[in-house]
mmCIF file of C-alpha atoms and ligand atoms in Angstrom:
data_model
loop_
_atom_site.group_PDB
_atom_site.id
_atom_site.type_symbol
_atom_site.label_atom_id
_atom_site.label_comp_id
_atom_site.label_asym_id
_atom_site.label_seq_id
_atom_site.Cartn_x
_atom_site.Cartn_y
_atom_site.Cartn_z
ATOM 1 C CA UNK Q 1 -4.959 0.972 43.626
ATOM 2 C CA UNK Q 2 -4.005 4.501 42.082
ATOM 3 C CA UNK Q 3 -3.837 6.755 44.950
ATOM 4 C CA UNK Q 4 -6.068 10.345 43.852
ATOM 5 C CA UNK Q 5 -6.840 11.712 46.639
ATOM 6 C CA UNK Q 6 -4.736 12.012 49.815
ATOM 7 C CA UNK Q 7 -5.186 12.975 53.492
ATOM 8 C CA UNK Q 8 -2.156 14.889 55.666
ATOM 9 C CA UNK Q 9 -2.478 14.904 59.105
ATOM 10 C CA UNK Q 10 -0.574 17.612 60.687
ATOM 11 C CA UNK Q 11 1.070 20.674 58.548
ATOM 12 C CA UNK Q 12 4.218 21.070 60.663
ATOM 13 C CA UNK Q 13 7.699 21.660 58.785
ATOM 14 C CA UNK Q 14 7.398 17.710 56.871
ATOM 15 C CA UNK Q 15 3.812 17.521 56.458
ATOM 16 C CA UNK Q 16 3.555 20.560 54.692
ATOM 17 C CA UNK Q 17 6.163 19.773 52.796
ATOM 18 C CA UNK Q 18 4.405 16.314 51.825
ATOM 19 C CA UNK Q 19 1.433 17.897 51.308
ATOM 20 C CA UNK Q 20 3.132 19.989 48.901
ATOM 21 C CA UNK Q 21 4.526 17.093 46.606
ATOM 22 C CA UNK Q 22 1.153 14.960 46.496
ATOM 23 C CA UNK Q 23 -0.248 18.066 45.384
ATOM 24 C CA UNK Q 24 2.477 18.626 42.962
ATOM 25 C CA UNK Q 25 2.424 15.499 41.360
ATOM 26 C CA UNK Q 26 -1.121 16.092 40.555
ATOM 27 C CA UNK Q 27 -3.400 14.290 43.722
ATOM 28 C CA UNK Q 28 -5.848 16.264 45.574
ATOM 29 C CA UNK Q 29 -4.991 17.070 49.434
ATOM 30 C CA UNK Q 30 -7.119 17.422 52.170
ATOM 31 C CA UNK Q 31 -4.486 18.451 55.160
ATOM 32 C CA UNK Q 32 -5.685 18.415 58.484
ATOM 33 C CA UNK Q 33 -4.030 20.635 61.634
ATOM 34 C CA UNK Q 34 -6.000 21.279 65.285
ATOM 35 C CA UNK Q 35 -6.643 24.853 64.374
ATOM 36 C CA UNK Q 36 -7.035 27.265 62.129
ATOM 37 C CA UNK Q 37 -3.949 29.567 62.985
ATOM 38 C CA UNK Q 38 -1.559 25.885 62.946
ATOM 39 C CA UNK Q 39 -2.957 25.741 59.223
ATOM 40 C CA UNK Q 40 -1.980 28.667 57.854
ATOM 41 C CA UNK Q 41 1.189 28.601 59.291
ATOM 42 C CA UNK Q 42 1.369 25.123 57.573
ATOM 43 C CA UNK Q 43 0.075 26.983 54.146
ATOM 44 C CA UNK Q 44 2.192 29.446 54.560
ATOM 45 C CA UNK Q 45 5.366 27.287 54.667
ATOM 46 C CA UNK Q 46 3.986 25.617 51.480
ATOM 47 C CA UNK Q 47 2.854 28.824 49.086
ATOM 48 C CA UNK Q 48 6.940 30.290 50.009
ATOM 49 C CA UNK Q 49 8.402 26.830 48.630
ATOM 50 C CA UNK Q 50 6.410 26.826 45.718
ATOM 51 C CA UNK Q 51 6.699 30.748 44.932
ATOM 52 C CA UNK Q 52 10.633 29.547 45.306
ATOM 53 C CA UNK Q 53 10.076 26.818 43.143
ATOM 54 C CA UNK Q 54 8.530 28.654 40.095
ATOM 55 C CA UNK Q 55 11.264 31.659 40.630
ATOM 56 C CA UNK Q 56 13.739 29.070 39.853
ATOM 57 C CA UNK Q 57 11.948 27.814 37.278
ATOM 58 C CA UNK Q 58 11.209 24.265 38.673
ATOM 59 C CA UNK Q 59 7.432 24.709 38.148
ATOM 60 C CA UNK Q 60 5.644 27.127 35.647
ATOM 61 C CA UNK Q 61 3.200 29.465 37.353
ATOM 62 C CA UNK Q 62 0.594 27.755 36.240
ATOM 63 C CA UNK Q 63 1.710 24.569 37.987
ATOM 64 C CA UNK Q 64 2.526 26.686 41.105
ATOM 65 C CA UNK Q 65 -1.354 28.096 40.923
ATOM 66 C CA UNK Q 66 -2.537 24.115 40.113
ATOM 67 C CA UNK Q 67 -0.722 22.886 43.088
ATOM 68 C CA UNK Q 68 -1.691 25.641 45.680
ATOM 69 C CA UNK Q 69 -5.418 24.818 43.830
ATOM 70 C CA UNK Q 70 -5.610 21.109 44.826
ATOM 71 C CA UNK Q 71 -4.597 21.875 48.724
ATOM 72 C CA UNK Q 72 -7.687 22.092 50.781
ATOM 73 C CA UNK Q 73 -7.244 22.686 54.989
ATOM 74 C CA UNK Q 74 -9.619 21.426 57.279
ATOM 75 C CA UNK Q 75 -9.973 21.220 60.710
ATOM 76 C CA UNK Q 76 -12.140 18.533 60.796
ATOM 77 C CA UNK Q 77 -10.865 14.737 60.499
ATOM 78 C CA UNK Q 78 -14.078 13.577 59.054
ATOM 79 C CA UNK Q 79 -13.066 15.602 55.841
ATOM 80 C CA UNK Q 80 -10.307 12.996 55.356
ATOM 81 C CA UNK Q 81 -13.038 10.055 54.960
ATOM 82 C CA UNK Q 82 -13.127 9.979 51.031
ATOM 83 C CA UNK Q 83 -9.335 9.769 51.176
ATOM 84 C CA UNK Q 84 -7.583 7.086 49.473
ATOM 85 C CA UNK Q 85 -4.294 7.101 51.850
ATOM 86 C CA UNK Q 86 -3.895 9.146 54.640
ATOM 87 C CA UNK Q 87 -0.456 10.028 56.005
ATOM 88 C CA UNK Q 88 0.242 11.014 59.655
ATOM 89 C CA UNK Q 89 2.784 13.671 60.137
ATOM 90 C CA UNK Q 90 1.781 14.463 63.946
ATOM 91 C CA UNK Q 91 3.671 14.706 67.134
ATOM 92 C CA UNK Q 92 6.253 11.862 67.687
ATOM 93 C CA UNK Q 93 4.274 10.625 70.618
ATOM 94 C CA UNK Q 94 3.130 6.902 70.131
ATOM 95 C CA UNK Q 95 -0.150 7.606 72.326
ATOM 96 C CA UNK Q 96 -1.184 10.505 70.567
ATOM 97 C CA UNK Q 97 -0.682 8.340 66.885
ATOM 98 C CA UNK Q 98 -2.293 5.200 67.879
ATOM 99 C CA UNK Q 99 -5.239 7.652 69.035
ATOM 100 C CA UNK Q 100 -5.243 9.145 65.705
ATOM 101 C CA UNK Q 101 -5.471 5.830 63.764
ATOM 102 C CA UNK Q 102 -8.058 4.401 66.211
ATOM 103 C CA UNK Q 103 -10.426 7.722 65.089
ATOM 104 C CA UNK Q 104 -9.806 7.502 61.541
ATOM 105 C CA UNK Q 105 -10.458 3.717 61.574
ATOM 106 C CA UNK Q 106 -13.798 4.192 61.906
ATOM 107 C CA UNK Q 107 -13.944 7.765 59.937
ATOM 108 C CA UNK Q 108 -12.365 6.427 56.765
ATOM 109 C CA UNK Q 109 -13.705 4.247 53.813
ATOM 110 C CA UNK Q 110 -12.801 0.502 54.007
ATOM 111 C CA UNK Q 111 -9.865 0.617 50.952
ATOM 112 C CA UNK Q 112 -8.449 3.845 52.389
ATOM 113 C CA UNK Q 113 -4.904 3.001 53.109
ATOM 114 C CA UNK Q 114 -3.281 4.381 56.517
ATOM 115 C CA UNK Q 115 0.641 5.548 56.269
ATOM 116 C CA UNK Q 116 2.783 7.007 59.334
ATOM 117 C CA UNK Q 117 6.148 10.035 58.516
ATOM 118 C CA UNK Q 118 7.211 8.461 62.056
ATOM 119 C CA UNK Q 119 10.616 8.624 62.373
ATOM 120 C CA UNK Q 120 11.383 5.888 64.800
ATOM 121 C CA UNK Q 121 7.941 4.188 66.136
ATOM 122 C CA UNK Q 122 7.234 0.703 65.214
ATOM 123 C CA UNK Q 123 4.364 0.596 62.517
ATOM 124 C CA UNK Q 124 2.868 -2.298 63.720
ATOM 125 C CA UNK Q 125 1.570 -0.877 67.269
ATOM 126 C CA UNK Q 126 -0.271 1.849 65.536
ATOM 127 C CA UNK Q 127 -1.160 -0.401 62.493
ATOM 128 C CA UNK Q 128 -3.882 -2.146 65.126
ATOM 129 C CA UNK Q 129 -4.877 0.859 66.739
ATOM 130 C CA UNK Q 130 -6.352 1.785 63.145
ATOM 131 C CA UNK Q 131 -8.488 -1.814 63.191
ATOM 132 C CA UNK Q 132 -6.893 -2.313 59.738
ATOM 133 C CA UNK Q 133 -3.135 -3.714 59.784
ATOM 134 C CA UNK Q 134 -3.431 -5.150 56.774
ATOM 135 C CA UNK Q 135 -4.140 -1.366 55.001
ATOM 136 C CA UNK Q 136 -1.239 0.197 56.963
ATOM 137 C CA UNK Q 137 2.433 1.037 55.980
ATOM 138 C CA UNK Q 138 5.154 3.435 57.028
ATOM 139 C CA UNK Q 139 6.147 6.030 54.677
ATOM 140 C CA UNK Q 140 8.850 7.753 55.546
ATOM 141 C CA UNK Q 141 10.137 11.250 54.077
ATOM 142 C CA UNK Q 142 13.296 13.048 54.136
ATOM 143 C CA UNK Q 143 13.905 16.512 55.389
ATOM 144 C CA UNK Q 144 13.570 19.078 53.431
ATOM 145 C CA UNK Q 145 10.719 17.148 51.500
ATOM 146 C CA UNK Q 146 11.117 19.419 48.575
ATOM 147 C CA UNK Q 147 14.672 18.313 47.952
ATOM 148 C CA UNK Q 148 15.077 15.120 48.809
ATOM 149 C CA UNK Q 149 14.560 12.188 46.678
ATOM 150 C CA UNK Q 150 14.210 9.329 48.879
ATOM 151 C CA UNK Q 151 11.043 7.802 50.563
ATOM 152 C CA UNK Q 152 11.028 4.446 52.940
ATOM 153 C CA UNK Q 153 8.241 2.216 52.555
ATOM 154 C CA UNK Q 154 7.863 0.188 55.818
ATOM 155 C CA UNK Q 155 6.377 -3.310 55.725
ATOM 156 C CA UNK Q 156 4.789 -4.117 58.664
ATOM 157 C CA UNK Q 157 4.141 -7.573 59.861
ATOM 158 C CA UNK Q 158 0.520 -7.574 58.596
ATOM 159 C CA UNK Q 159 0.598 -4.695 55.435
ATOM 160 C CA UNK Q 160 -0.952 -6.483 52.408
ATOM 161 C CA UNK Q 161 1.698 -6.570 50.001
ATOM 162 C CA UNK Q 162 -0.994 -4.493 47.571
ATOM 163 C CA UNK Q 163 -0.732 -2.107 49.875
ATOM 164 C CA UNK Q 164 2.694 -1.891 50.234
ATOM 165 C CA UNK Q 165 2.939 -1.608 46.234
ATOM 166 C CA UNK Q 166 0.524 1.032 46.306
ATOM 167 C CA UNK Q 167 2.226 2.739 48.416
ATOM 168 C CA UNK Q 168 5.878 2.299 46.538
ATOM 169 C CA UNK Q 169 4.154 3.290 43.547
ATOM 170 C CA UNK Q 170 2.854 6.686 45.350
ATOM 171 C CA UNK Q 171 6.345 7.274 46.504
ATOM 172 C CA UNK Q 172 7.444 7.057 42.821
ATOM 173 C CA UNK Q 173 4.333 9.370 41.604
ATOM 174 C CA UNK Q 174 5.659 11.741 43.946
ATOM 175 C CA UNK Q 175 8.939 12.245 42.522
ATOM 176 C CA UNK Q 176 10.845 10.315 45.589
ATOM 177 C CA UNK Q 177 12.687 6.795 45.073
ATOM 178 C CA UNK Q 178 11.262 4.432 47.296
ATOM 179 C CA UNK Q 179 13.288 1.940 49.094
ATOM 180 C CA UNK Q 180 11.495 -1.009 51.097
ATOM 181 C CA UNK Q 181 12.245 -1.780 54.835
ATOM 182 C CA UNK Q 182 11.147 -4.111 57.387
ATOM 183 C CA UNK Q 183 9.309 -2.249 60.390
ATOM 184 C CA UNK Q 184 12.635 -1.927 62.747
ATOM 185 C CA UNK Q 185 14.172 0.825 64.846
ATOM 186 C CA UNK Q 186 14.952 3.240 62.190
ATOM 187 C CA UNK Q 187 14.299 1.741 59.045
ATOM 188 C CA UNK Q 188 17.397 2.257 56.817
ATOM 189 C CA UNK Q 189 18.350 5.665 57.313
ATOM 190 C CA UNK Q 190 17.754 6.675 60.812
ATOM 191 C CA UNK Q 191 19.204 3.819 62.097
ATOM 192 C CA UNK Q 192 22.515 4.734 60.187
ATOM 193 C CA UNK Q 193 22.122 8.502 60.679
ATOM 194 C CA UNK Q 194 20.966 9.094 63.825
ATOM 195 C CA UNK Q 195 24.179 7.444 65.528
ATOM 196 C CA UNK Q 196 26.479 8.693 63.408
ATOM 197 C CA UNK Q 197 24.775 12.511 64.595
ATOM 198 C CA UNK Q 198 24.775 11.266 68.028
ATOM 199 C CA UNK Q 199 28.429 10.262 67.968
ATOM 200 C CA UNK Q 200 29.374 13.845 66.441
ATOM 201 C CA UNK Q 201 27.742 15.240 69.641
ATOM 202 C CA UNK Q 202 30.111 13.177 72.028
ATOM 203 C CA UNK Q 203 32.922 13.654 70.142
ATOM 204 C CA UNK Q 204 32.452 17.349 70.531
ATOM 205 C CA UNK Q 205 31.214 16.290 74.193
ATOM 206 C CA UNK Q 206 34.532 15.225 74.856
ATOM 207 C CA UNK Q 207 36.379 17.912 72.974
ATOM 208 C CA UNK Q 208 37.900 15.535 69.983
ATOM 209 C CA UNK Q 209 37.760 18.324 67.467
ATOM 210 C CA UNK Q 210 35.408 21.548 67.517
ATOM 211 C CA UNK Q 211 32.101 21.093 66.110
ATOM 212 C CA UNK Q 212 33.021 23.119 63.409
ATOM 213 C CA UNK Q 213 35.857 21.149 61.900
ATOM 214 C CA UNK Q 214 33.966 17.737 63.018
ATOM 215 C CA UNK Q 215 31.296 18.944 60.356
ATOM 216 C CA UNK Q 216 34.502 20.263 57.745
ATOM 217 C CA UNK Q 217 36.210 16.448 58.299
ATOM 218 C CA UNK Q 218 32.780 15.297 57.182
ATOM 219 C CA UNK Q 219 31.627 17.360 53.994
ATOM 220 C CA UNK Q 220 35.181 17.566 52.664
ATOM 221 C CA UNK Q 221 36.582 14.199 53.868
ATOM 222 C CA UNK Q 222 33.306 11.954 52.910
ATOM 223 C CA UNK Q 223 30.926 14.317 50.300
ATOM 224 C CA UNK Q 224 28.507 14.876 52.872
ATOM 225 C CA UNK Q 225 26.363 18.243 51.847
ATOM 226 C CA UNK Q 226 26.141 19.170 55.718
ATOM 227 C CA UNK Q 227 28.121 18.088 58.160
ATOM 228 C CA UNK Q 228 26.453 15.727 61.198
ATOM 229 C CA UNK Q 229 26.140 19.028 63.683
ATOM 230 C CA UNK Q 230 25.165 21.152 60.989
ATOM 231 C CA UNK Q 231 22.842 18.600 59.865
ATOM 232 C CA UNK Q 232 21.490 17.728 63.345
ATOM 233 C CA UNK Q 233 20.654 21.437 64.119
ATOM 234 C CA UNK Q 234 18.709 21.449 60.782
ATOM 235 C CA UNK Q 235 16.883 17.952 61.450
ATOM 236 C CA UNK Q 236 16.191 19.555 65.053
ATOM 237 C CA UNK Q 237 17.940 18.482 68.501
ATOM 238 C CA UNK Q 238 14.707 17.804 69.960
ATOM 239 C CA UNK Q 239 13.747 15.395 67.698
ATOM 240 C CA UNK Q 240 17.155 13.687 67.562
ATOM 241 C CA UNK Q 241 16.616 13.275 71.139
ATOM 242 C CA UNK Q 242 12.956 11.861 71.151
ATOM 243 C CA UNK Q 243 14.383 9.233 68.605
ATOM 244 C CA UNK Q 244 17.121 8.295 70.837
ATOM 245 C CA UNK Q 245 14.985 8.528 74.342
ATOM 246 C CA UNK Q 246 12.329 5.826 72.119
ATOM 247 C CA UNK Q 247 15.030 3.304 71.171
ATOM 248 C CA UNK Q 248 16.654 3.864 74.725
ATOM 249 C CA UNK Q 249 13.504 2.908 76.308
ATOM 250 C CA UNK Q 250 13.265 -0.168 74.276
ATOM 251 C CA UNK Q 251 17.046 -0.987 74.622
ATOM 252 C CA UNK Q 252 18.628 0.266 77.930
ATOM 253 C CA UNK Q 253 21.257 -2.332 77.603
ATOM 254 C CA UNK Q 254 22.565 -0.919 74.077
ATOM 255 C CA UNK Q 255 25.191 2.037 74.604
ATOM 256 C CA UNK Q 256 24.801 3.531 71.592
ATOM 257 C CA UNK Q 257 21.319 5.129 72.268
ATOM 258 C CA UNK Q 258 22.383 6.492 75.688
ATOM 259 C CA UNK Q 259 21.698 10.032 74.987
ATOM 260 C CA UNK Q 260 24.238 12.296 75.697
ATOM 261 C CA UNK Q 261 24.320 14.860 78.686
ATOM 262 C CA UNK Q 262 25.550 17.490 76.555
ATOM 263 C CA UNK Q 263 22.258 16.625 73.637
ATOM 264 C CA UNK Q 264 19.719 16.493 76.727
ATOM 265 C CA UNK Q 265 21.173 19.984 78.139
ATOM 266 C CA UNK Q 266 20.960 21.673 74.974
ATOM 267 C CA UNK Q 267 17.538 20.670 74.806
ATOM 268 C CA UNK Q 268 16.662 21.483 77.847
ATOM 269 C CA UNK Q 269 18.194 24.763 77.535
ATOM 270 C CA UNK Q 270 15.607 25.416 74.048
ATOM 271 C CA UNK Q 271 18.809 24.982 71.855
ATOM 272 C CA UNK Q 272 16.651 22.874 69.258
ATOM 273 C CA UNK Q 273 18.921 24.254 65.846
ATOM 274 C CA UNK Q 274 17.441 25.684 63.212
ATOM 275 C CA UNK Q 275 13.929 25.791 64.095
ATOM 276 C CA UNK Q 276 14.469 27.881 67.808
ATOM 277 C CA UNK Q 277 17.118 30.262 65.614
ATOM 278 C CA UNK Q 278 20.463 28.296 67.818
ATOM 279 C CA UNK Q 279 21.710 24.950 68.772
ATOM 280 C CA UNK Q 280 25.730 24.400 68.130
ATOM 281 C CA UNK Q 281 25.492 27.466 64.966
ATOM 282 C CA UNK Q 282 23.085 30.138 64.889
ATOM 283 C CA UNK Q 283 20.207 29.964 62.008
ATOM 284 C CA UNK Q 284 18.869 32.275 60.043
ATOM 285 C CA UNK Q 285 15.951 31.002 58.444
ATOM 286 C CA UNK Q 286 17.210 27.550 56.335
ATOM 287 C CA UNK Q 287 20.595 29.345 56.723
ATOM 288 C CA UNK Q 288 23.588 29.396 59.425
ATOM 289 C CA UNK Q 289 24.399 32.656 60.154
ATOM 290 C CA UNK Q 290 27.992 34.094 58.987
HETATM 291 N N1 LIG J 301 11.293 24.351 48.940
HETATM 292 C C1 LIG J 301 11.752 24.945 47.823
HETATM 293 N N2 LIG J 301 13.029 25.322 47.659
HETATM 294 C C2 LIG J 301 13.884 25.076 48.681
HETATM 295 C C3 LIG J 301 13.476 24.457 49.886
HETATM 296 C C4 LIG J 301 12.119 24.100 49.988
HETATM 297 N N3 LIG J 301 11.641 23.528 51.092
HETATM 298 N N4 LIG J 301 14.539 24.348 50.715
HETATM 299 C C5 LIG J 301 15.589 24.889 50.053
HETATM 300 N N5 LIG J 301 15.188 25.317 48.848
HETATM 301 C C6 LIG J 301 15.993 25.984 47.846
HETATM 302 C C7 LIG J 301 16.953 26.955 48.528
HETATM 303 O O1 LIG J 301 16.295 28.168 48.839
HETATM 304 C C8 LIG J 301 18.013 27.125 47.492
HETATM 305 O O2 LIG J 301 17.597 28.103 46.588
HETATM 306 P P1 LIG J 301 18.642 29.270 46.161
HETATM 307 O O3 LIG J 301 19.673 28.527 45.359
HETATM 308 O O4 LIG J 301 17.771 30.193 45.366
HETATM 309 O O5 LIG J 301 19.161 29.856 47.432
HETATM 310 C C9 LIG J 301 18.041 25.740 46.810
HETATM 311 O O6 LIG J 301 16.820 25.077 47.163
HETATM 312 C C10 LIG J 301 19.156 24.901 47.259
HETATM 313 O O7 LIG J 301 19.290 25.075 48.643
HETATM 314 P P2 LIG J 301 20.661 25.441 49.282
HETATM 315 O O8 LIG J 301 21.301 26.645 48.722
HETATM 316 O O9 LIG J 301 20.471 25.416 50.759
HETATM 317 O O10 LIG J 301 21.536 24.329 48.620
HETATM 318 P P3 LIG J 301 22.103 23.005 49.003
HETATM 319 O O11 LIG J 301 22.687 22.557 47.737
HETATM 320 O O12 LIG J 301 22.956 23.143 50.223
HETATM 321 O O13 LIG J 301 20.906 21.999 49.347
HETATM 322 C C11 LIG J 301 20.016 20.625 51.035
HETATM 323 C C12 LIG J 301 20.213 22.037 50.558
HETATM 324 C C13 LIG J 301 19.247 19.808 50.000
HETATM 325 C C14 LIG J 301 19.170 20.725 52.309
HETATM 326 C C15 LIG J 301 21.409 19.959 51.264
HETATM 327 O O14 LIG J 301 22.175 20.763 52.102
HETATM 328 C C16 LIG J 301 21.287 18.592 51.843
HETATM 329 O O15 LIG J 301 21.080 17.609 51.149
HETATM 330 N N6 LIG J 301 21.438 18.495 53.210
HETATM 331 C C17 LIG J 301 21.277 17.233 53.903
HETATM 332 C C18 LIG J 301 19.806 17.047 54.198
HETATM 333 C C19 LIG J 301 19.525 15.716 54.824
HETATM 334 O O16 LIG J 301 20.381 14.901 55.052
HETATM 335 N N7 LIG J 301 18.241 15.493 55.114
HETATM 336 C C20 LIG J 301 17.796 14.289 55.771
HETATM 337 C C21 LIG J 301 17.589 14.594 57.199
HETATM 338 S S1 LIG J 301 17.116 13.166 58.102
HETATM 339 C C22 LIG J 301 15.456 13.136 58.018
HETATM 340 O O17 LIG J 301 14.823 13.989 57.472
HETATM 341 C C23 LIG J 301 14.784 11.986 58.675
HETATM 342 C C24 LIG J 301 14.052 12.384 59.925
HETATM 343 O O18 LIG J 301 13.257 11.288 60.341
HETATM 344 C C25 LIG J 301 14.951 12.794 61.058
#
């Protein structure tokens, strides 16, 4: 099953940015957003990473020209029917996923294989909505998509295990190193990660250390390249939260997802991080300020 053509639904901050390395590595994209304006914001994002790309000599300009070349938009899903794997990179709102699958099981050619960027949902609820469990994985990318070498390759209870090697390979084709995980809260990485972000945000909660030096006792003290509150404003507050709000609906008992009041006020008060401009540092662009 070589994957040549691929489907991205949604061209938010990650999608585009997966859009980008399929196209890269040579596939043809079809990326999908609800309107015109969303996709050439989307387009946008990607033509500045690969003009940054070629200025520092990572592609040639002809590869930068092949790559913006083999991105098509649409606003129609039906042009995401030929497809051979389609990745969702929508909303983290299970509803509006399992909606999404349920349409483009019945757009799509049989083989086409289904993969979800969710962060934190369960594969299998949205692998039925599609009608085709056994064609469905998780494939899940690292922020920003550009940079980072890793993908997870969630096996869900009923992915053929074709499918999940088609899949792996694409990860490799891609450029990323795949690593396999059962379909549990968080995979591997968020379910390390996302606690050890959270527990940054008490500890400043309770006034342990400033946020500051709790993100210093982590990049100098363990190698980390940003700190967990540095790193959480760039990942986005918002969607720390959702992650933790999922996994706290599924396990009220477990303290460690209780979200903290200080995380929920923030958000609530349109502190998101790096995307809004401020959350704990001010942002310019990919940058904190000063
Ligand atoms: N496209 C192209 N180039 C890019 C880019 C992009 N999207 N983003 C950054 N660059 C460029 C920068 O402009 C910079 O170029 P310059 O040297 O000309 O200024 C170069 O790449 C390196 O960037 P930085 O100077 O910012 O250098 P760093 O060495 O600090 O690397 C980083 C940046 C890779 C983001 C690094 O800080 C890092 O690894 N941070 C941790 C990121 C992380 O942990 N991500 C995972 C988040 S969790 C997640 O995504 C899961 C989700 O489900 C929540």
């Amino acid at each position: 099953m070589d994957i040549q053509k691929v489907g991205v639904v949604g061209c938010g901050l990650m999608g585009s940015g997966i859009a980008q390395v399929a196209a890269m590595a040579g596939c043809q994209v079809v990326v999908h957003e609800v309107n015109d304006a969303l996709l050439q914001k989307g387009f946008g994002r990607i033509h500045g990473s690969v003009a940054k790309l070629v200025e520092k000599a990572k592609l040639t300009s002809e590869q930068g020209e092949s790559t913006k070349a083999r991105l098509k938009g649409t606003t129609s899903l039906a042009d995401l029917a030929p497809c051979d794997l389609i990745i969702e990179v929508i909303v983290e709102n299970l509803d509006a996923k399992k909606k999404l699958f349920a349409e483009l099981g019945k757009l799509c050619k049989q083989e086409t294989i289904f993969a979800s960027n969710t962060s934190s949902f369960p594969i299998g609820e949205m692998a039925e909505a599609s009608g085709r469990p056994d064609r469905f994985v998780g494939l899940h990318f690292f922020n920003p998509v550009q940079l980072m070498k890793l993908v997870e390759v969630i096996q869900g209870a009923k992915s053929a295990p074709a499918v999940v090697e088609a899949a792996r390979a694409f990860g490799a084709k891609v450029g990323k190193t795949p690593i396999l995980a059962k379909d549990t809260p968080g995979f591997v990485v968020n379910r390390l990660l996302v606690p050890l972000l959270h527990e940054a945000v008490r500890m400043a909660e309770r006034g342990d250390a400033t946020f500051r030096d709790i993100d210093i006792g982590m990049e100098l003290g363990c190698g980390h390249p940003m700190g967990p509150i540095k790193l959480l404003d760039y990942v986005g507050l918002d969607t720390t939260l959702s992650i933790l709000d999922g996994w706290h609906q599924r396990y009220p008992k477990d303290p460690l997802f209780t979200p903290s009041e200080l995380l929920k006020r923030m958000v609530k008060e349109g502190k998101l991080g790096r995307k809004s401009g401020k959350g704990f540092y001010e942002w310019e662009g990919d940058k904190v300020k000063g």
